[in-house]
CSV table of C-alpha atoms in Angstrom, one decimal:
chain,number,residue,atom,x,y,z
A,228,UNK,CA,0.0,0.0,0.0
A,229,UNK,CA,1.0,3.5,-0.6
A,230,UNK,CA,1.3,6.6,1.8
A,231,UNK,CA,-0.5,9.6,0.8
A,232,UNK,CA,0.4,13.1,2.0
A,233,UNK,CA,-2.8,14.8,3.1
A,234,UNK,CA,-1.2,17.4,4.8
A,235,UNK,CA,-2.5,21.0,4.8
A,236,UNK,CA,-1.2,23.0,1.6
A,237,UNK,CA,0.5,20.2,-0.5
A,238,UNK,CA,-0.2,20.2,-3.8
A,239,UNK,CA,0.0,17.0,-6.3
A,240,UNK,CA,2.4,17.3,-8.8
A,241,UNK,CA,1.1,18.1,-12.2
A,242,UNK,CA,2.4,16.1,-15.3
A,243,UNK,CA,3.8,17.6,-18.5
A,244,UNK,CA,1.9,20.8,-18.9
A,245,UNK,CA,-0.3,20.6,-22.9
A,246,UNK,CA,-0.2,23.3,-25.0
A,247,UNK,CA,-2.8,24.4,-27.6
A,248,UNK,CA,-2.8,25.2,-30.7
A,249,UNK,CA,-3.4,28.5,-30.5
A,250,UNK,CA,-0.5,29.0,-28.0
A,251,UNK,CA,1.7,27.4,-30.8
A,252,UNK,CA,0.7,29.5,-33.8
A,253,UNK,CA,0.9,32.5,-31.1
A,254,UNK,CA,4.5,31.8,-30.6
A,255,UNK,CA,5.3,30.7,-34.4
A,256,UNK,CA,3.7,34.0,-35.6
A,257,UNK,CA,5.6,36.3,-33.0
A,258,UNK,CA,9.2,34.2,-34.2
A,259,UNK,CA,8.8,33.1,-37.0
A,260,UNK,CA,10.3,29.3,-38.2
A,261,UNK,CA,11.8,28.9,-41.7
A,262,UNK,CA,11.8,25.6,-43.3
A,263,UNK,CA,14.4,25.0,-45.6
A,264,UNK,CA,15.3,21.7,-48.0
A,265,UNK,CA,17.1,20.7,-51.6
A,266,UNK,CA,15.3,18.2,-53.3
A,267,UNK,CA,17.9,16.9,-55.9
A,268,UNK,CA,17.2,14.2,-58.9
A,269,UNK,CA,20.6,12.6,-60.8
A,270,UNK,CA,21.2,10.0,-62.9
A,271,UNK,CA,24.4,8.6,-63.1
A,272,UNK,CA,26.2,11.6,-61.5
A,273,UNK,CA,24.0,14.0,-63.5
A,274,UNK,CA,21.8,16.4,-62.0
A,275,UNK,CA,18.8,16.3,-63.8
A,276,UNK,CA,16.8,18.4,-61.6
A,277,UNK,CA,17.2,20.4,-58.3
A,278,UNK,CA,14.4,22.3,-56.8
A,279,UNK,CA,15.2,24.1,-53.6
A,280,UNK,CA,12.0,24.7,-51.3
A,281,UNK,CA,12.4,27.9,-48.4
A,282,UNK,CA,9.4,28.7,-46.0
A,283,UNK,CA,8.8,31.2,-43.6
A,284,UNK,CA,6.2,30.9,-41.6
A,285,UNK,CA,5.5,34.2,-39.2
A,286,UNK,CA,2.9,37.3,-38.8
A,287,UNK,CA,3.1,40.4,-41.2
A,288,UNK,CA,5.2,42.3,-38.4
A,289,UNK,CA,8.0,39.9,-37.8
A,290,UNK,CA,8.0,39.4,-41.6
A,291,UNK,CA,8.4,43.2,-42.3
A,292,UNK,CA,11.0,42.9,-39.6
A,293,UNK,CA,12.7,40.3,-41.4
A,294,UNK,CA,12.6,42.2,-44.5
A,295,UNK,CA,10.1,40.4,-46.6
A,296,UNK,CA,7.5,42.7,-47.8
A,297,UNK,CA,6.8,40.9,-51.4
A,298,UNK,CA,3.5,40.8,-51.4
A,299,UNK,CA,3.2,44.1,-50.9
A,300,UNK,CA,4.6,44.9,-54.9
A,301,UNK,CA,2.7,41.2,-56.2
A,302,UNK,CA,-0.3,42.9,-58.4
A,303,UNK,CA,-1.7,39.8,-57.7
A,304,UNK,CA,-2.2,40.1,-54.1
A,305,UNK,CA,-2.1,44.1,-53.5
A,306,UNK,CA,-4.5,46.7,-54.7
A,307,UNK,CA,-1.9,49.6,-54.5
A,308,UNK,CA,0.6,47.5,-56.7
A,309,UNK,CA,-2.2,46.8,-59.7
A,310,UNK,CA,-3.4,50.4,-59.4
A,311,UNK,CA,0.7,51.1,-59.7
A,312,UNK,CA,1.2,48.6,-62.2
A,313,UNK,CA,-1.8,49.8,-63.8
A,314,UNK,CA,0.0,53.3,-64.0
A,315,UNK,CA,3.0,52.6,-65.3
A,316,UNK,CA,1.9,50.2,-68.2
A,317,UNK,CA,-0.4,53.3,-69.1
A,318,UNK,CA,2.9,55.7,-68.9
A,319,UNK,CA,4.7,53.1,-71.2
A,320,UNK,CA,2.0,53.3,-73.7
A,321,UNK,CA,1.7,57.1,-73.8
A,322,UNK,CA,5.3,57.5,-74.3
A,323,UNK,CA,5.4,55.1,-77.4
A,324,UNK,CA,1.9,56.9,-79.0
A,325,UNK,CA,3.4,59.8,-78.4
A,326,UNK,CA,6.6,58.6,-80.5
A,327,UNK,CA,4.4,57.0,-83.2
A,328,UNK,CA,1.5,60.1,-83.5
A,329,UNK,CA,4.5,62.4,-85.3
A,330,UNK,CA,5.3,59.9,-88.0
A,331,UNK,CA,2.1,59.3,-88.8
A,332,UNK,CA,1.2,62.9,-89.1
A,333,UNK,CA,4.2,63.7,-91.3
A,334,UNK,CA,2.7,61.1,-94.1
C-alpha cells in the first residue's frame, strides 16, 4: 500500500503541462520558423533536376521585420501594386503613342 500526503497546503504534482494550438501559432507567428530543403534528382552523376523549397512561416510584423514585404509589390495580391502597375503600363504606352503620333502625321 502507498502513503499519501494529506497534509494541509501540498499540492499533487502536475504532469507535463499541454499546449494548444493556439498558444503554438501564437509563438510561431511572433518568431517566425523557416523551413528550408534541396530536393535533388541525378542520374548517373548527373543532376537532372534540383528544386530548392524555403518557408517562412511568421505574422506580417516579424516578416516586415525580417525584410520580406513581397506581397506588398505582387499585383496579384495588393491593390496599390495593380493600381501602380496599372499606371505605369499606361505611362509606357503614352510614351510610345506619343513617339508614333509624329510619324504618322508627317505622311
Amino acid at each position: 500500500m502507498t502513503d499519501v500526503d494529506f497534509r494541509q497546503g501540498s499540492y499533487p504534482v502536475s504532469g507535463p503541462q499541454t499546449t494548444n494550438l493556439a498558444d503554438i501559432l501564437e509563438r510561431v507567428l511572433d518568431k517566425g520558423i523557416v523551413i528550408a530543403g534541396d530536393i535533388k534528382i541525378e542520374l548517373l552523376d548527373i543532376e537532372l533536376l534540383t528544386i530548392r523549397l524555403r518557408l517562412f512561416v511568421a505574422s506580417v510584423d516579424t516578416a516586415k521585420k525580417a525584410g520580406i514585404d513581397w506581397w506588398e509589390n505582387d499585383p496579384a495580391l495588393s491593390s496599390r501594386a495593380a493600381r501602380n502597375a496599372l499606371q505605369e503600363e499606361n505611362r509606357a504606352l503614352r510614351e510610345r503613342l506619343e513617339e508614333l503620333e509624329p510619324s504618322t502625321a508627317e505622311k
